[in-house]
Amino acid sequence: MQVCYDLETGAVKFTVDGDKIPPALADDNWVATSEVNLGDLTAWRVMDGVLVLFDLEPMRLAFRAAVNVKRLEVITAGTDVTVTGHGMVALQGRPEDQTSLQGLAFGAQLRLGIGDSATLMDFLDRENVLHQLVPMQMLELWQMGAGFISAIYARSWAIKEMDPSTTDIDDPSLWSVGP
């Protein structure tokens, strides 16, 4: 790869794939380097004829923004939880799902507050399976859903501190939050 740069500042202007410098640009300043994804070119400088990472901040900002996008994707996809005395429920984490589950949990609290622990409450999961849960089970479902989202946020904070040049945010093991 060929890197065109400003001779005064060392700032990278643009790159060209391959070993050949375009003839029309032969008078510019160039340095050859291995084929790498430089990402935001403002983070790089050519100093003493060598391409060096000059400022990590643009790369960090882009990495953290990508982690935020991935976090939303993971939360939206949801998780499977097991409700005591009921079984598996496939939770989804879209904002509307979170709001719905919060409302159901609030209703379950009100029922328990008046001594009603037996009324069945409906919940439709991400696989369109209808679950009928008693108020305590509904609260447990909400708690596990909220716990999942909190755990994913905590994972994203840890991932944001990792090396942006070597961390693959699409690696499922990074987002694993356990059972």
XYZ file of N, CA and C in Angstrom:
537
model
N 0.849 -1.162 0.000
C 0.000 0.000 0.000
C 0.903 1.235 0.000
N 0.478 2.247 -0.718
C 1.213 3.505 -0.783
C 0.428 4.577 -0.014
N 1.144 5.351 0.780
C 0.519 6.390 1.589
C 1.043 7.742 1.119
N 0.126 8.614 0.735
C 0.481 9.972 0.337
C 0.335 10.865 1.566
N 1.357 11.712 1.816
C 1.323 12.528 3.025
C 1.844 13.931 2.764
N 1.501 14.833 3.682
C 1.951 16.221 3.629
C 3.362 16.271 4.209
N 4.304 16.822 3.452
C 5.710 16.837 3.867
C 5.925 17.673 5.125
N 5.206 18.782 5.282
C 5.386 19.656 6.444
C 4.880 19.039 7.733
N 3.648 18.517 7.706
C 3.003 18.038 8.934
C 3.096 16.532 9.118
N 3.316 15.814 8.029
C 3.303 14.353 8.089
C 1.907 13.771 8.019
N 0.887 14.635 7.945
C -0.501 14.173 7.906
C -0.755 13.335 6.659
N -1.451 12.237 6.839
C -1.791 11.347 5.728
C -2.938 11.964 4.938
N -2.739 12.080 3.632
C -3.778 12.635 2.753
C -4.723 11.536 2.267
N -4.136 10.453 1.747
C -4.908 9.329 1.229
C -3.969 8.157 0.998
N -4.549 7.004 0.686
C -3.752 5.805 0.425
C -4.127 5.245 -0.943
N -3.216 4.445 -1.477
C -3.444 3.757 -2.745
C -3.055 2.300 -2.533
N -3.958 1.397 -2.895
C -3.648 -0.026 -2.777
C -2.593 -0.422 -3.807
N -1.780 -1.368 -3.438
C -0.775 -1.889 -4.362
C 0.564 -1.184 -4.222
N 1.492 -1.524 -5.145
C 2.860 -0.999 -5.088
C 3.086 0.208 -5.987
N 2.153 0.499 -6.863
C 2.355 1.550 -7.873
C 1.749 2.877 -7.419
N 2.530 3.926 -7.565
C 2.052 5.289 -7.331
C 1.467 5.785 -8.642
N 0.247 6.329 -8.621
C -0.334 6.833 -9.872
C 0.585 7.888 -10.506
N 0.866 7.768 -11.794
C 1.805 8.693 -12.457
C 1.445 10.164 -12.257
N 0.175 10.495 -12.264
C -0.234 11.896 -12.114
C 0.095 12.438 -10.723
N 0.364 11.562 -9.772
C 0.634 11.981 -8.397
C 2.079 11.706 -7.979
N 2.914 11.406 -8.941
C 4.294 11.007 -8.643
C 5.100 12.095 -7.940
N 4.715 13.349 -8.089
C 5.461 14.438 -7.452
C 5.107 14.624 -5.979
N 4.050 13.975 -5.491
C 3.669 14.080 -4.080
C 4.624 13.261 -3.217
N 4.466 13.365 -1.919
C 5.300 12.612 -0.970
C 4.621 11.294 -0.635
N 5.362 10.210 -0.747
C 4.804 8.861 -0.575
C 5.700 8.028 0.328
N 5.055 7.080 1.019
C 5.775 6.063 1.762
C 5.021 4.749 1.560
N 5.785 3.677 1.380
C 5.169 2.354 1.203
C 5.012 1.699 2.569
N 3.909 0.960 2.729
C 3.670 0.231 3.976
C 2.911 -1.047 3.644
N 2.820 -1.930 4.601
C 2.074 -3.171 4.373
C 0.583 -2.853 4.276
N -0.150 -3.765 3.666
C -1.594 -3.589 3.515
C -2.255 -3.711 4.885
N -2.726 -2.586 5.415
C -3.425 -2.572 6.698
C -4.628 -1.639 6.584
N -5.596 -1.867 7.446
C -6.737 -0.964 7.515
C -6.372 0.153 8.472
N -6.137 1.348 7.957
C -5.727 2.470 8.787
C -6.895 3.113 9.517
N -8.113 2.835 9.080
C -9.272 3.458 9.711
C -9.264 4.956 9.462
N -9.397 5.745 10.517
C -9.408 7.197 10.419
C -7.986 7.681 10.124
N -7.779 8.232 8.941
C -6.436 8.640 8.521
C -5.866 9.768 9.371
N -6.726 10.533 10.048
C -6.220 11.643 10.867
C -5.421 11.144 12.068
N -5.531 9.872 12.374
C -4.801 9.314 13.507
C -3.353 8.979 13.160
N -2.995 9.046 11.890
C -1.678 8.612 11.432
C -0.834 9.792 10.952
N 0.477 9.643 11.071
C 1.439 10.612 10.540
C 2.609 9.833 9.942
N 3.278 10.480 8.998
C 4.528 9.947 8.473
C 5.631 10.779 9.106
N 6.488 10.109 9.888
C 7.580 10.780 10.580
C 8.874 10.096 10.208
N 9.813 10.874 9.706
C 11.094 10.343 9.268
C 10.921 9.180 8.300
N 9.938 9.301 7.404
C 9.712 8.293 6.378
C 9.008 7.038 6.858
N 8.475 7.067 8.091
C 7.808 5.892 8.652
C 6.378 6.263 9.045
N 5.431 5.422 8.682
C 4.034 5.617 9.056
C 3.862 5.219 10.515
N 3.384 6.145 11.351
C 3.202 5.863 12.782
C 1.811 6.294 13.220
N 1.297 5.580 14.204
C 0.027 5.954 14.804
C 0.296 7.143 15.707
N -0.258 8.272 15.358
C 0.052 9.541 16.007
C -0.946 9.868 17.111
N -2.227 9.595 16.864
C -3.280 9.955 17.801
C -4.309 8.836 17.838
N -4.414 8.179 18.972
C -5.358 7.072 19.112
C -6.797 7.529 19.314
N -6.990 8.789 19.668
C -8.342 9.236 20.029
C -9.372 9.029 18.930
N -9.098 9.382 17.669
C -10.119 9.109 16.639
C -10.469 7.613 16.547
N -9.453 6.755 16.679
C -9.699 5.315 16.631
C -10.519 4.879 17.843
N -10.184 5.400 19.028
C -10.930 5.057 20.245
C -12.386 5.494 20.141
N -12.600 6.707 19.654
C -13.972 7.211 19.529
C -14.788 6.349 18.574
N -14.207 5.997 17.436
C -14.905 5.151 16.470
C -15.167 3.759 17.061
N -14.202 3.219 17.787
C -14.340 1.908 18.418
C -15.464 1.936 19.450
N -15.473 2.949 20.287
C -16.508 3.041 21.328
C -17.895 3.214 20.717
N -17.989 3.961 19.649
C -19.274 4.108 18.960
C -19.722 2.766 18.384
N -18.788 2.002 17.840
C -19.115 0.673 17.298
C -19.548 -0.273 18.413
N -18.925 -0.165 19.584
C -19.328 -0.990 20.734
C -20.767 -0.646 21.130
N -21.117 0.639 21.116
C -22.486 1.045 21.446
C -23.497 0.431 20.482
N -23.159 0.415 19.194
C -24.047 -0.172 18.187
C -24.188 -1.668 18.439
N -23.076 -2.345 18.704
C -23.109 -3.789 18.962
C -23.885 -4.089 20.238
N -23.718 -3.258 21.266
C -24.451 -3.452 22.528
C -25.949 -3.428 22.269
N -26.412 -2.470 21.498
C -27.836 -2.390 21.179
C -28.294 -3.629 20.418
N -27.453 -4.109 19.518
C -27.773 -5.322 18.754
C -27.911 -6.536 19.677
N -26.984 -6.664 20.623
C -27.016 -7.799 21.554
C -28.242 -7.717 22.465
N -28.529 -6.532 22.972
C -29.699 -6.359 23.841
C -30.981 -6.639 23.065
N -31.066 -6.130 21.861
C -32.254 -6.340 21.031
C -32.482 -7.824 20.764
N -31.410 -8.557 20.502
C -31.526 -10.001 20.251
C -32.070 -10.729 21.470
N -31.714 -10.255 22.660
C -32.268 -10.820 23.877
C -31.530 -12.030 24.395
N -32.231 -12.743 25.268
C -31.646 -13.900 25.937
C -32.756 -14.868 26.332
N -32.386 -16.090 26.608
C -33.331 -17.077 27.121
C -33.137 -17.175 28.625
N -34.242 -17.145 29.352
C -34.183 -17.252 30.807
C -35.114 -18.362 31.259
N -34.865 -18.881 32.438
C -35.720 -19.908 33.015
C -36.412 -19.341 34.240
N -37.729 -19.301 34.182
C -38.546 -18.775 35.276
C -38.909 -19.937 36.201
N -38.685 -19.732 37.481
C -38.962 -20.747 38.495
C -40.408 -21.234 38.401
N -40.576 -22.545 38.330
C -41.905 -23.135 38.281
C -42.611 -22.990 36.945
N -41.914 -22.449 35.960
C -42.554 -22.256 34.651
C -41.724 -22.841 33.515
N -40.480 -22.440 33.412
C -39.630 -22.923 32.335
C -38.999 -21.787 31.555
N -38.552 -22.115 30.338
C -37.801 -21.180 29.517
C -38.714 -20.141 28.874
N -38.210 -18.882 28.869
C -38.880 -17.775 28.197
C -37.827 -17.068 27.347
N -38.158 -16.810 26.091
C -37.241 -16.139 25.163
C -37.500 -14.630 25.221
N -36.614 -13.920 25.911
C -36.760 -12.469 26.051
C -36.123 -11.750 24.879
N -36.709 -10.627 24.522
C -36.175 -9.735 23.507
C -35.981 -8.382 24.185
N -34.997 -7.603 23.751
C -34.667 -6.387 24.480
C -34.904 -5.082 23.758
N -35.774 -5.074 22.743
C -36.073 -3.804 22.092
C -36.684 -2.846 23.123
N -36.595 -1.551 22.897
C -37.184 -0.605 23.863
C -38.652 -0.899 24.167
N -39.441 -1.238 23.158
C -40.853 -1.529 23.408
C -41.030 -2.797 24.251
N -40.122 -3.758 24.110
C -40.185 -4.965 24.934
C -39.850 -4.635 26.381
N -38.848 -3.776 26.561
C -38.476 -3.364 27.913
C -39.628 -2.629 28.588
N -40.269 -1.733 27.852
C -41.396 -0.971 28.402
C -42.545 -1.896 28.767
N -42.850 -2.839 27.895
C -43.926 -3.788 28.153
C -43.648 -4.604 29.408
N -42.435 -5.103 29.521
C -42.087 -5.929 30.676
C -42.091 -5.107 31.973
N -41.669 -3.841 31.889
C -41.729 -2.977 33.068
C -43.173 -2.772 33.514
N -44.063 -2.561 32.556
C -45.480 -2.399 32.889
C -46.062 -3.648 33.518
N -45.703 -4.798 32.972
C -46.184 -6.058 33.544
C -45.629 -6.279 34.950
N -44.375 -5.919 35.162
C -43.776 -6.052 36.496
C -44.469 -5.120 37.487
N -44.788 -3.915 37.047
C -45.493 -2.978 37.921
C -46.868 -3.541 38.284
N -47.574 -4.073 37.282
C -48.874 -4.700 37.544
C -48.743 -5.870 38.505
N -47.687 -6.657 38.358
C -47.461 -7.790 39.266
C -47.225 -7.287 40.696
N -46.472 -6.199 40.841
C -46.242 -5.628 42.174
C -47.556 -5.170 42.797
N -48.402 -4.521 42.004
C -49.694 -4.065 42.524
C -50.542 -5.247 42.966
N -50.556 -6.303 42.148
C -51.329 -7.501 42.527
C -50.817 -8.086 43.843
N -49.501 -8.211 43.951
C -48.933 -8.758 45.184
C -49.226 -7.841 46.371
N -49.254 -6.543 46.118
C -49.520 -5.577 47.174
C -50.918 -5.704 47.767
N -51.857 -6.199 46.980
C -53.216 -6.399 47.503
C -53.454 -7.864 47.879
N -52.376 -8.637 47.879
C -52.487 -10.028 48.314
C -52.847 -11.006 47.219
N -52.829 -10.578 45.975
C -53.169 -11.458 44.846
C -51.884 -12.068 44.294
N -51.671 -13.322 44.593
C -50.471 -14.001 44.094
C -50.806 -15.104 43.100
N -52.090 -15.178 42.682
C -52.508 -16.309 41.854
C -52.993 -15.928 40.460
N -53.353 -14.674 40.239
C -53.876 -14.293 38.925
C -52.808 -14.495 37.853
N -53.196 -15.161 36.771
C -52.264 -15.398 35.672
C -52.153 -14.142 34.810
N -50.913 -13.825 34.431
C -50.623 -12.661 33.593
C -49.987 -13.163 32.306
N -50.413 -12.594 31.193
C -49.920 -13.032 29.885
C -48.638 -12.295 29.495
N -47.714 -13.061 28.881
C -46.493 -12.484 28.319
C -46.188 -13.217 27.020
N -46.064 -12.471 25.922
C -45.735 -13.050 24.621
C -44.240 -12.852 24.381
N -43.488 -13.960 24.228
C -42.029 -13.845 24.112
C -41.601 -13.601 22.663
N -40.289 -13.513 22.432
C -39.772 -13.174 21.094
C -40.065 -14.247 20.060
N -40.394 -15.459 20.499
C -40.747 -16.543 19.569
C -42.260 -16.669 19.418
N -42.969 -15.648 19.907
C -44.433 -15.602 19.870
C -45.087 -16.746 20.640
N -44.438 -17.152 21.720
C -45.016 -18.139 22.628
C -45.685 -17.364 23.760
N -46.951 -17.674 24.013
C -47.686 -17.019 25.088
C -47.405 -17.737 26.402
N -46.935 -16.993 27.382
C -46.658 -17.533 28.714
C -47.652 -16.926 29.682
N -48.192 -17.755 30.558
C -49.068 -17.261 31.612
C -48.330 -17.447 32.930
N -48.045 -16.320 33.565
C -47.222 -16.312 34.764
C -47.993 -15.696 35.931
N -47.765 -16.224 37.130
C -48.315 -15.596 38.327
C -47.446 -14.378 38.644
N -47.933 -13.444 39.460
C -47.188 -12.212 39.714
C -45.731 -12.400 40.138
N -45.431 -13.348 40.994
C -44.033 -13.556 41.406
C -43.161 -13.997 40.231
N -43.721 -14.820 39.360
C -42.980 -15.248 38.173
C -42.752 -14.078 37.219
N -43.750 -13.195 37.105
C -43.605 -12.026 36.243
C -42.506 -11.115 36.777
N -42.457 -10.939 38.085
C -41.389 -10.128 38.680
C -40.026 -10.777 38.460
N -39.977 -12.095 38.572
C -38.722 -12.804 38.322
C -38.291 -12.626 36.861
N -39.245 -12.702 35.937
C -38.947 -12.508 34.516
C -38.379 -11.107 34.279
N -39.041 -10.101 34.856
C -38.556 -8.724 34.713
C -37.151 -8.588 35.296
N -36.927 -9.181 36.463
C -35.620 -9.082 37.121
C -34.526 -9.708 36.266
N -34.815 -10.853 35.659
C -33.807 -11.499 34.810
C -33.551 -10.684 33.539
N -34.612 -10.093 32.977
C -34.439 -9.244 31.799
C -33.613 -8.007 32.116
N -33.933 -7.362 33.234
C -33.169 -6.181 33.645
C -31.727 -6.562 33.961
N -31.535 -7.709 34.581
C -30.185 -8.181 34.890
C -29.368 -8.442 33.633
N -30.030 -9.000 32.613
C -29.360 -9.242 31.329
C -28.885 -7.928 30.720
N -29.766 -6.934 30.684
C -29.406 -5.645 30.089
C -28.283 -4.988 30.876
N -28.360 -5.032 32.200
C -27.291 -4.457 33.026
C -25.963 -5.159 32.775
N -26.011 -6.478 32.637
C -24.780 -7.236 32.392
C -24.182 -6.902 31.025
N -25.026 -6.703 30.022
C -24.528 -6.343 28.691
C -23.908 -4.952 28.724
N -24.531 -4.027 29.444
C -23.921 -2.700 29.592
C -22.549 -2.817 30.257
N -22.457 -3.605 31.323
C -21.170 -3.778 32.017
C -20.131 -4.385 31.077
N -20.532 -5.373 30.256
C -19.600 -5.965 29.291
C -19.133 -4.894 28.299
N -20.066 -4.045 27.840
C -19.688 -3.021 26.860
C -18.687 -2.041 27.455
N -18.828 -1.727 28.733
C -17.867 -0.812 29.368
C -16.487 -1.445 29.418
N -16.435 -2.748 29.711
C -15.145 -3.451 29.731
C -14.546 -3.534 28.324
N -15.381 -3.792 27.333
C -14.902 -3.898 25.951
C -14.347 -2.559 25.478
N -14.994 -1.464 25.863
C -14.529 -0.132 25.455
C -13.120 0.171 25.959
N -12.678 -0.512 26.999
C -11.330 -0.306 27.533
C -10.292 -1.192 26.850
N -10.740 -2.090 25.981
C -9.821 -2.980 25.271
C -9.137 -2.237 24.126
N -8.113 -2.865 23.573
C -7.344 -2.277 22.474
C -8.201 -2.239 21.212
N -8.516 -1.034 20.708
C -9.375 -0.952 19.534
C -8.772 -1.547 18.267
N -7.462 -1.653 18.216
C -6.843 -2.173 16.987
C -6.844 -3.697 16.933
N -7.047 -4.372 18.069
C -7.004 -5.838 18.070
C -8.294 -6.491 18.550
N -9.260 -5.722 19.015
C -10.485 -6.289 19.578
C -11.556 -6.414 18.507
N -12.068 -7.632 18.356
C -13.154 -7.895 17.418
C -14.464 -7.857 18.202
N -15.196 -6.752 18.106
C -16.409 -6.613 18.908
C -17.515 -7.562 18.474
N -17.347 -8.231 17.336
C -18.324 -9.215 16.903
C -18.061 -10.606 17.481
N -17.005 -10.744 18.262
C -16.688 -12.020 18.907
C -17.730 -12.283 19.994
N -18.566 -13.317 19.830
C -19.629 -13.586 20.810
C -19.115 -13.791 22.237
N -17.890 -14.299 22.376
C -17.383 -14.551 23.730
C -17.198 -13.251 24.522
N -16.993 -12.133 23.827
C -16.876 -10.857 24.527
C -18.163 -10.439 25.199
N -19.276 -10.880 24.659
C -20.594 -10.451 25.137
C -21.263 -11.483 26.044
N -20.570 -12.570 26.310
C -21.135 -13.612 27.143
C -21.283 -13.124 28.582
N -22.502 -13.283 29.113
C -22.762 -12.830 30.483
C -23.130 -13.976 31.413
N -22.950 -15.181 30.954
C -23.206 -16.354 31.803
C -24.671 -16.725 31.849
N -24.971 -17.717 32.679
C -26.349 -18.227 32.733
C -27.306 -17.255 33.364
